[in-house]
């Protein structure tokens, strides 16, 4: 069985300061991991993905995530927050081989960016 | 327009009524999914489909029915709507490649059951 835990339901940062959104996962096999972003009243957009290649993954809008197998973590970071980063972020785990393409979503982290 | 579209965007209905939410994708993706999004629960999978005429239950299928007679369409029907089905519903599609299942989401349907 696979599961995802987003450790913070809300994160608040000031504009220009670093962002850290934490995600731990559980999967029986080598998973694919994703971060999606959802702006208010919008659908979800893929930020980045990990697929067992490089452990440090770069995504859109300056976001990165590092896969740490020993810690079963896939935390999302950005060096400097922008007001437009305010949104809901979802960590997602997917195991194509054992779950027929189904994905498991974390409960989401709401990022607030203060001016 | 290319992409994945959901209709209607907003729907208000009464308990006991049948409601159908539409989802259409233009990529010919094999997989399609229906999720509901509620505060405190993230996205929960209702049903998914790996191909036309193949559907399977997700995490919260009770009270919902799906069909997939054509690859591009995946309607979700609430047979007798209940207040607990008030939610935002998202459709997604995916074409697995290289072991990846990247999902592309529609803009969502906000459903209120009174």
PDB file of C-alpha atoms in Angstrom:
ATOM      1  CA  UNK A   1       0.000   0.000   0.000  1.00  0.00           C
ATOM      2  CA  UNK A   2       1.164   3.518  -0.638  1.00  0.00           C
ATOM      3  CA  UNK A   3       0.555   6.625   1.433  1.00  0.00           C
ATOM      4  CA  UNK A   4       1.650  10.230   1.649  1.00  0.00           C
ATOM      5  CA  UNK A   5       1.914  12.524   4.650  1.00  0.00           C
ATOM      6  CA  UNK A   6       2.336  16.240   4.258  1.00  0.00           C
ATOM      7  CA  UNK A   7       3.688  17.326   7.580  1.00  0.00           C
ATOM      8  CA  UNK A   8       2.338  20.891   7.562  1.00  0.00           C
ATOM      9  CA  UNK A   9      -1.180  21.884   6.661  1.00  0.00           C
ATOM     10  CA  UNK A  10      -0.213  25.569   6.545  1.00  0.00           C
ATOM     11  CA  UNK A  11       3.104  27.304   5.893  1.00  0.00           C
ATOM     12  CA  UNK A  12       3.546  31.069   5.998  1.00  0.00           C
ATOM     13  CA  UNK A  13       6.658  32.847   4.723  1.00  0.00           C
ATOM     14  CA  UNK A  14       7.654  36.357   3.844  1.00  0.00           C
ATOM     15  CA  UNK A  15       8.316  37.306   0.252  1.00  0.00           C
ATOM     16  CA  UNK A  16      11.955  36.707  -0.639  1.00  0.00           C
ATOM     17  CA  UNK A  17      12.546  34.086   2.072  1.00  0.00           C
ATOM     18  CA  UNK A  18      13.001  30.344   1.499  1.00  0.00           C
ATOM     19  CA  UNK A  19      10.116  27.919   1.216  1.00  0.00           C
ATOM     20  CA  UNK A  20      10.096  24.387   2.633  1.00  0.00           C
ATOM     21  CA  UNK A  21       7.074  22.114   2.238  1.00  0.00           C
ATOM     22  CA  UNK A  22       7.570  18.694   3.775  1.00  0.00           C
ATOM     23  CA  UNK A  23       6.373  15.354   2.452  1.00  0.00           C
ATOM     24  CA  UNK A  24       6.964  11.807   3.646  1.00  0.00           C
ATOM     25  CA  UNK A  25       5.797   8.813   1.690  1.00  0.00           C
ATOM     26  CA  UNK A  26       5.317   5.110   2.071  1.00  0.00           C
ATOM     27  CA  UNK A  27       5.424   2.711  -0.832  1.00  0.00           C
ATOM     28  CA  UNK A  28       6.142  -0.969  -1.205  1.00  0.00           C
ATOM     29  CA  UNK A  29       8.176  -0.492  -4.351  1.00  0.00           C
ATOM     30  CA  UNK A  30      10.168   2.223  -6.024  1.00  0.00           C
ATOM     31  CA  UNK A  31       7.597   4.933  -6.401  1.00  0.00           C
ATOM     32  CA  UNK A  32       7.146   7.864  -8.678  1.00  0.00           C
ATOM     33  CA  UNK A  33       6.700  11.058  -6.695  1.00  0.00           C
ATOM     34  CA  UNK A  34       5.157  14.336  -7.737  1.00  0.00           C
ATOM     35  CA  UNK A  35       4.369  17.780  -6.479  1.00  0.00           C
ATOM     36  CA  UNK A  36       1.302  19.540  -7.827  1.00  0.00           C
ATOM     37  CA  UNK A  37       0.212  23.113  -7.225  1.00  0.00           C
ATOM     38  CA  UNK A  38      -3.356  24.386  -7.107  1.00  0.00           C
ATOM     39  CA  UNK A  39      -4.107  28.076  -7.279  1.00  0.00           C
ATOM     40  CA  UNK A  40      -7.486  29.274  -5.987  1.00  0.00           C
ATOM     41  CA  UNK A  41     -10.419  28.015  -8.050  1.00  0.00           C
ATOM     42  CA  UNK A  42      -8.095  26.270 -10.485  1.00  0.00           C
ATOM     43  CA  UNK A  43      -7.212  22.687 -11.324  1.00  0.00           C
ATOM     44  CA  UNK A  44      -3.960  21.054 -10.307  1.00  0.00           C
ATOM     45  CA  UNK A  45      -0.763  21.712 -12.224  1.00  0.00           C
ATOM     46  CA  UNK A  46       2.339  19.531 -12.172  1.00  0.00           C
ATOM     47  CA  UNK A  47       5.326  21.251 -10.529  1.00  0.00           C
ATOM     48  CA  UNK A  48       7.883  18.467 -10.736  1.00  0.00           C
ATOM     49  CA  UNK A  49       8.326  14.711 -10.756  1.00  0.00           C
ATOM     50  CA  UNK A  50      10.798  12.126  -9.489  1.00  0.00           C
ATOM     51  CA  UNK A  51      11.294   8.906 -11.409  1.00  0.00           C
ATOM     52  CA  UNK A  52      14.373   7.186  -9.921  1.00  0.00           C
ATOM     53  CA  UNK A  53      16.847   9.223 -11.944  1.00  0.00           C
ATOM     54  CA  UNK A  54      18.563  12.170 -10.237  1.00  0.00           C
ATOM     55  CA  UNK A  55      17.548  12.552  -6.605  1.00  0.00           C
ATOM     56  CA  UNK A  56      17.394  16.346  -6.872  1.00  0.00           C
ATOM     57  CA  UNK A  57      14.570  17.299  -9.164  1.00  0.00           C
ATOM     58  CA  UNK A  58      14.046  20.742 -10.628  1.00  0.00           C
ATOM     59  CA  UNK A  59      10.584  21.921 -11.484  1.00  0.00           C
ATOM     60  CA  UNK A  60       8.859  24.989 -12.785  1.00  0.00           C
ATOM     61  CA  UNK A  61       8.937  28.438 -11.176  1.00  0.00           C
ATOM     62  CA  UNK A  62      12.204  27.802  -9.335  1.00  0.00           C
ATOM     63  CA  UNK A  63      10.950  24.910  -7.195  1.00  0.00           C
ATOM     64  CA  UNK A  64      13.083  21.873  -6.396  1.00  0.00           C
ATOM     65  CA  UNK A  65      12.549  18.651  -4.492  1.00  0.00           C
ATOM     66  CA  UNK A  66      15.027  16.149  -3.138  1.00  0.00           C
ATOM     67  CA  UNK A  67      14.261  12.451  -2.930  1.00  0.00           C
ATOM     68  CA  UNK A  68      15.769  10.854   0.178  1.00  0.00           C
ATOM     69  CA  UNK A  69      15.090   7.151   0.243  1.00  0.00           C
ATOM     70  CA  UNK A  70      16.602   6.626   3.693  1.00  0.00           C
ATOM     71  CA  UNK A  71      14.209   9.201   5.133  1.00  0.00           C
ATOM     72  CA  UNK A  72      11.312   8.355   2.769  1.00  0.00           C
ATOM     73  CA  UNK A  73      10.978  12.058   2.132  1.00  0.00           C
ATOM     74  CA  UNK A  74      10.394  14.277  -0.869  1.00  0.00           C
ATOM     75  CA  UNK A  75      10.442  17.828   0.450  1.00  0.00           C
ATOM     76  CA  UNK A  76       9.724  20.776  -1.823  1.00  0.00           C
ATOM     77  CA  UNK A  77      11.894  23.884  -1.616  1.00  0.00           C
ATOM     78  CA  UNK A  78      12.346  27.254  -3.230  1.00  0.00           C
ATOM     79  CA  UNK A  79      15.144  29.679  -2.353  1.00  0.00           C
ATOM     80  CA  UNK A  80      13.043  32.834  -2.519  1.00  0.00           C
ATOM     81  CA  UNK A  81       9.262  33.008  -2.260  1.00  0.00           C
ATOM     82  CA  UNK A  82       7.214  35.174  -4.568  1.00  0.00           C
ATOM     83  CA  UNK A  83       3.708  36.439  -3.940  1.00  0.00           C
ATOM     84  CA  UNK A  84       2.479  34.365  -6.879  1.00  0.00           C
ATOM     85  CA  UNK A  85       3.602  31.180  -5.082  1.00  0.00           C
ATOM     86  CA  UNK A  86       0.683  31.465  -2.665  1.00  0.00           C
ATOM     87  CA  UNK A  87      -1.355  28.333  -3.381  1.00  0.00           C
ATOM     88  CA  UNK A  88      -2.124  24.824  -2.207  1.00  0.00           C
ATOM     89  CA  UNK A  89       0.559  22.214  -2.785  1.00  0.00           C
ATOM     90  CA  UNK A  90       0.025  18.480  -3.015  1.00  0.00           C
ATOM     91  CA  UNK A  91       2.583  15.716  -2.718  1.00  0.00           C
ATOM     92  CA  UNK A  92       1.602  12.621  -4.683  1.00  0.00           C
ATOM     93  CA  UNK A  93       2.928   9.072  -4.828  1.00  0.00           C
ATOM     94  CA  UNK A  94       2.190   6.686  -7.648  1.00  0.00           C
ATOM     95  CA  UNK A  95       3.258   3.141  -8.307  1.00  0.00           C
ATOM     96  CA  UNK A  96       2.290   2.131 -11.801  1.00  0.00           C
ATOM     97  CA  UNK A  97       3.224  -1.501 -11.406  1.00  0.00           C
ATOM     98  CA  UNK A  98       1.193  -2.264  -8.307  1.00  0.00           C
ATOM     99  CA  UNK A  99      -1.571   0.291  -8.370  1.00  0.00           C
ATOM    100  CA  UNK A 100      -2.641   0.294 -11.980  1.00  0.00           C
ATOM    101  CA  UNK A 101      -1.870   3.957 -12.372  1.00  0.00           C
ATOM    102  CA  UNK A 102      -3.648   5.112  -9.245  1.00  0.00           C
ATOM    103  CA  UNK A 103      -2.074   7.919  -7.310  1.00  0.00           C
ATOM    104  CA  UNK A 104      -2.324   8.787  -3.643  1.00  0.00           C
ATOM    105  CA  UNK A 105      -2.495  12.451  -2.703  1.00  0.00           C
ATOM    106  CA  UNK A 106      -1.385  14.087   0.492  1.00  0.00           C
ATOM    107  CA  UNK A 107      -3.881  16.321   2.272  1.00  0.00           C
ATOM    108  CA  UNK A 108      -2.192  19.434   0.929  1.00  0.00           C
ATOM    109  CA  UNK A 109      -0.178  22.326   2.330  1.00  0.00           C
ATOM    110  CA  UNK A 110      -1.468  25.857   2.021  1.00  0.00           C
ATOM    111  CA  UNK A 111       1.373  28.281   1.369  1.00  0.00           C
ATOM    112  CA  UNK A 112       0.827  31.896   2.359  1.00  0.00           C
ATOM    113  CA  UNK A 113       3.334  34.521   1.231  1.00  0.00           C
ATOM    114  CA  UNK A 114       3.398  37.771   3.175  1.00  0.00           C
ATOM    115  CA  UNK A 115       4.625  41.000   1.578  1.00  0.00           C
TER     116      UNK A 115
ATOM    117  CA  UNK B   1      -9.492  23.267 -27.750  1.00  0.00           C
ATOM    118  CA  UNK B   2      -6.934  20.684 -26.727  1.00  0.00           C
ATOM    119  CA  UNK B   3      -6.884  19.530 -23.133  1.00  0.00           C
ATOM    120  CA  UNK B   4      -9.288  18.267 -20.549  1.00  0.00           C
ATOM    121  CA  UNK B   5     -12.570  20.024 -19.944  1.00  0.00           C
ATOM    122  CA  UNK B   6     -15.201  19.559 -17.285  1.00  0.00           C
ATOM    123  CA  UNK B   7     -18.791  20.679 -17.392  1.00  0.00           C
ATOM    124  CA  UNK B   8     -20.600  22.243 -15.775  1.00  0.00           C
ATOM    125  CA  UNK B   9     -18.180  24.350 -13.738  1.00  0.00           C
ATOM    126  CA  UNK B  10     -20.801  24.989 -11.085  1.00  0.00           C
ATOM    127  CA  UNK B  11     -23.908  23.012 -10.206  1.00  0.00           C
ATOM    128  CA  UNK B  12     -26.543  23.350  -7.527  1.00  0.00           C
ATOM    129  CA  UNK B  13     -28.973  20.509  -7.037  1.00  0.00           C
ATOM    130  CA  UNK B  14     -31.311  19.060  -4.424  1.00  0.00           C
ATOM    131  CA  UNK B  15     -31.020  15.874  -2.428  1.00  0.00           C
ATOM    132  CA  UNK B  16     -32.339  12.854  -4.258  1.00  0.00           C
ATOM    133  CA  UNK B  17     -31.785  14.203  -7.741  1.00  0.00           C
ATOM    134  CA  UNK B  18     -29.573  12.562 -10.319  1.00  0.00           C
ATOM    135  CA  UNK B  19     -26.611  14.629 -11.466  1.00  0.00           C
ATOM    136  CA  UNK B  20     -24.075  13.912 -14.189  1.00  0.00           C
ATOM    137  CA  UNK B  21     -20.708  15.627 -14.358  1.00  0.00           C
ATOM    138  CA  UNK B  22     -18.992  15.535 -17.713  1.00  0.00           C
ATOM    139  CA  UNK B  23     -15.316  15.122 -18.516  1.00  0.00           C
ATOM    140  CA  UNK B  24     -13.795  15.247 -21.974  1.00  0.00           C
ATOM    141  CA  UNK B  25     -10.135  14.960 -23.009  1.00  0.00           C
ATOM    142  CA  UNK B  26      -8.622  15.479 -26.428  1.00  0.00           C
ATOM    143  CA  UNK B  27      -5.302  13.661 -25.945  1.00  0.00           C
ATOM    144  CA  UNK B  28      -6.627  10.091 -26.301  1.00  0.00           C
ATOM    145  CA  UNK B  29      -5.090   9.266 -22.931  1.00  0.00           C
ATOM    146  CA  UNK B  30      -5.768   5.740 -21.765  1.00  0.00           C
ATOM    147  CA  UNK B  31      -6.347   6.551 -18.109  1.00  0.00           C
ATOM    148  CA  UNK B  32      -9.010   8.815 -16.693  1.00  0.00           C
ATOM    149  CA  UNK B  33      -9.815   9.572 -13.065  1.00  0.00           C
ATOM    150  CA  UNK B  34     -12.443  11.227 -10.941  1.00  0.00           C
ATOM    151  CA  UNK B  35     -11.531  12.814  -7.618  1.00  0.00           C
ATOM    152  CA  UNK B  36     -13.394  14.780  -5.027  1.00  0.00           C
ATOM    153  CA  UNK B  37     -11.699  17.471  -3.011  1.00  0.00           C
ATOM    154  CA  UNK B  38     -12.895  18.331   0.460  1.00  0.00           C
ATOM    155  CA  UNK B  39     -11.305  20.423   3.177  1.00  0.00           C
ATOM    156  CA  UNK B  40      -8.989  18.314   5.285  1.00  0.00           C
ATOM    157  CA  UNK B  41      -9.044  15.364   2.898  1.00  0.00           C
ATOM    158  CA  UNK B  42      -6.964  16.414  -0.057  1.00  0.00           C
ATOM    159  CA  UNK B  43      -8.065  14.636  -3.227  1.00  0.00           C
ATOM    160  CA  UNK B  44      -9.752  11.289  -2.909  1.00  0.00           C
ATOM    161  CA  UNK B  45     -10.155   8.954  -5.850  1.00  0.00           C
ATOM    162  CA  UNK B  46     -13.744   8.035  -6.669  1.00  0.00           C
ATOM    163  CA  UNK B  47     -13.352   5.939  -9.821  1.00  0.00           C
ATOM    164  CA  UNK B  48     -10.798   5.472 -12.507  1.00  0.00           C
ATOM    165  CA  UNK B  49     -10.603   3.916 -15.936  1.00  0.00           C
ATOM    166  CA  UNK B  50      -7.627   2.309 -17.639  1.00  0.00           C
ATOM    167  CA  UNK B  51      -9.274   2.227 -21.074  1.00  0.00           C
ATOM    168  CA  UNK B  52     -12.658   2.411 -22.765  1.00  0.00           C
ATOM    169  CA  UNK B  53     -15.127   0.005 -21.149  1.00  0.00           C
ATOM    170  CA  UNK B  54     -12.752  -0.644 -18.219  1.00  0.00           C
ATOM    171  CA  UNK B  55     -13.534   1.070 -14.936  1.00  0.00           C
ATOM    172  CA  UNK B  56     -12.648   0.384 -11.345  1.00  0.00           C
ATOM    173  CA  UNK B  57     -13.463   1.732  -7.912  1.00  0.00           C
ATOM    174  CA  UNK B  58     -11.234   4.097  -6.055  1.00  0.00           C
ATOM    175  CA  UNK B  59     -11.227   5.071  -2.421  1.00  0.00           C
ATOM    176  CA  UNK B  60     -14.751   6.559  -2.146  1.00  0.00           C
ATOM    177  CA  UNK B  61     -17.009   5.074  -4.861  1.00  0.00           C
ATOM    178  CA  UNK B  62     -20.296   4.735  -2.954  1.00  0.00           C
ATOM    179  CA  UNK B  63     -23.133   6.764  -4.457  1.00  0.00           C
ATOM    180  CA  UNK B  64     -21.358   7.277  -7.776  1.00  0.00           C
ATOM    181  CA  UNK B  65     -21.535   5.593 -11.151  1.00  0.00           C
ATOM    182  CA  UNK B  66     -19.172   5.983 -14.115  1.00  0.00           C
ATOM    183  CA  UNK B  67     -19.078   4.800 -17.676  1.00  0.00           C
ATOM    184  CA  UNK B  68     -16.533   5.005 -20.435  1.00  0.00           C
ATOM    185  CA  UNK B  69     -17.957   4.040 -23.784  1.00  0.00           C
ATOM    186  CA  UNK B  70     -15.478   6.291 -25.603  1.00  0.00           C
ATOM    187  CA  UNK B  71     -11.841   6.941 -24.765  1.00  0.00           C
ATOM    188  CA  UNK B  72     -12.310  10.707 -24.611  1.00  0.00           C
ATOM    189  CA  UNK B  73     -15.316  10.855 -22.271  1.00  0.00           C
ATOM    190  CA  UNK B  74     -15.661   9.799 -18.649  1.00  0.00           C
ATOM    191  CA  UNK B  75     -18.937  11.009 -17.114  1.00  0.00           C
ATOM    192  CA  UNK B  76     -19.579  10.741 -13.382  1.00  0.00           C
ATOM    193  CA  UNK B  77     -23.163  10.278 -12.213  1.00  0.00           C
ATOM    194  CA  UNK B  78     -24.542  10.800  -8.750  1.00  0.00           C
ATOM    195  CA  UNK B  79     -27.613   8.575  -8.850  1.00  0.00           C
ATOM    196  CA  UNK B  80     -29.360  10.182  -5.873  1.00  0.00           C
ATOM    197  CA  UNK B  81     -27.432  13.167  -4.617  1.00  0.00           C
ATOM    198  CA  UNK B  82     -26.847  13.627  -0.897  1.00  0.00           C
ATOM    199  CA  UNK B  83     -25.569  16.631   1.043  1.00  0.00           C
ATOM    200  CA  UNK B  84     -22.365  14.759   1.813  1.00  0.00           C
ATOM    201  CA  UNK B  85     -21.603  14.798  -1.904  1.00  0.00           C
ATOM    202  CA  UNK B  86     -21.250  18.566  -1.861  1.00  0.00           C
ATOM    203  CA  UNK B  87     -17.662  18.956  -3.010  1.00  0.00           C
ATOM    204  CA  UNK B  88     -15.352  20.034  -5.782  1.00  0.00           C
ATOM    205  CA  UNK B  89     -14.911  17.305  -8.357  1.00  0.00           C
ATOM    206  CA  UNK B  90     -11.835  16.989 -10.529  1.00  0.00           C
ATOM    207  CA  UNK B  91     -11.351  14.870 -13.588  1.00  0.00           C
ATOM    208  CA  UNK B  92      -7.870  13.904 -14.733  1.00  0.00           C
ATOM    209  CA  UNK B  93      -6.322  11.947 -17.562  1.00  0.00           C
ATOM    210  CA  UNK B  94      -2.991  10.255 -18.031  1.00  0.00           C
ATOM    211  CA  UNK B  95      -1.015   8.211 -20.485  1.00  0.00           C
ATOM    212  CA  UNK B  96       1.583   6.113 -18.649  1.00  0.00           C
ATOM    213  CA  UNK B  97       5.020   6.338 -20.241  1.00  0.00           C
ATOM    214  CA  UNK B  98       8.305   5.055 -18.891  1.00  0.00           C
ATOM    215  CA  UNK B  99       6.636   3.975 -15.690  1.00  0.00           C
ATOM    216  CA  UNK B 100       5.246   7.448 -15.105  1.00  0.00           C
ATOM    217  CA  UNK B 101       1.645   8.394 -14.504  1.00  0.00           C
ATOM    218  CA  UNK B 102       1.535  12.166 -14.878  1.00  0.00           C
ATOM    219  CA  UNK B 103      -2.020  13.332 -14.483  1.00  0.00           C
ATOM    220  CA  UNK B 104      -3.507  16.340 -16.218  1.00  0.00           C
ATOM    221  CA  UNK B 105      -6.425  17.931 -14.436  1.00  0.00           C
ATOM    222  CA  UNK B 106      -9.532  19.716 -15.506  1.00  0.00           C
ATOM    223  CA  UNK B 107     -10.563  22.968 -13.856  1.00  0.00           C
ATOM    224  CA  UNK B 108     -13.080  21.234 -11.607  1.00  0.00           C
ATOM    225  CA  UNK B 109     -16.822  21.213 -11.005  1.00  0.00           C
ATOM    226  CA  UNK B 110     -18.101  22.784  -7.820  1.00  0.00           C
ATOM    227  CA  UNK B 111     -21.219  20.873  -6.773  1.00  0.00           C
ATOM    228  CA  UNK B 112     -23.602  21.963  -4.042  1.00  0.00           C
ATOM    229  CA  UNK B 113     -26.339  19.606  -2.892  1.00  0.00           C
ATOM    230  CA  UNK B 114     -29.060  21.383  -0.919  1.00  0.00           C
TER     231      UNK B 114
END
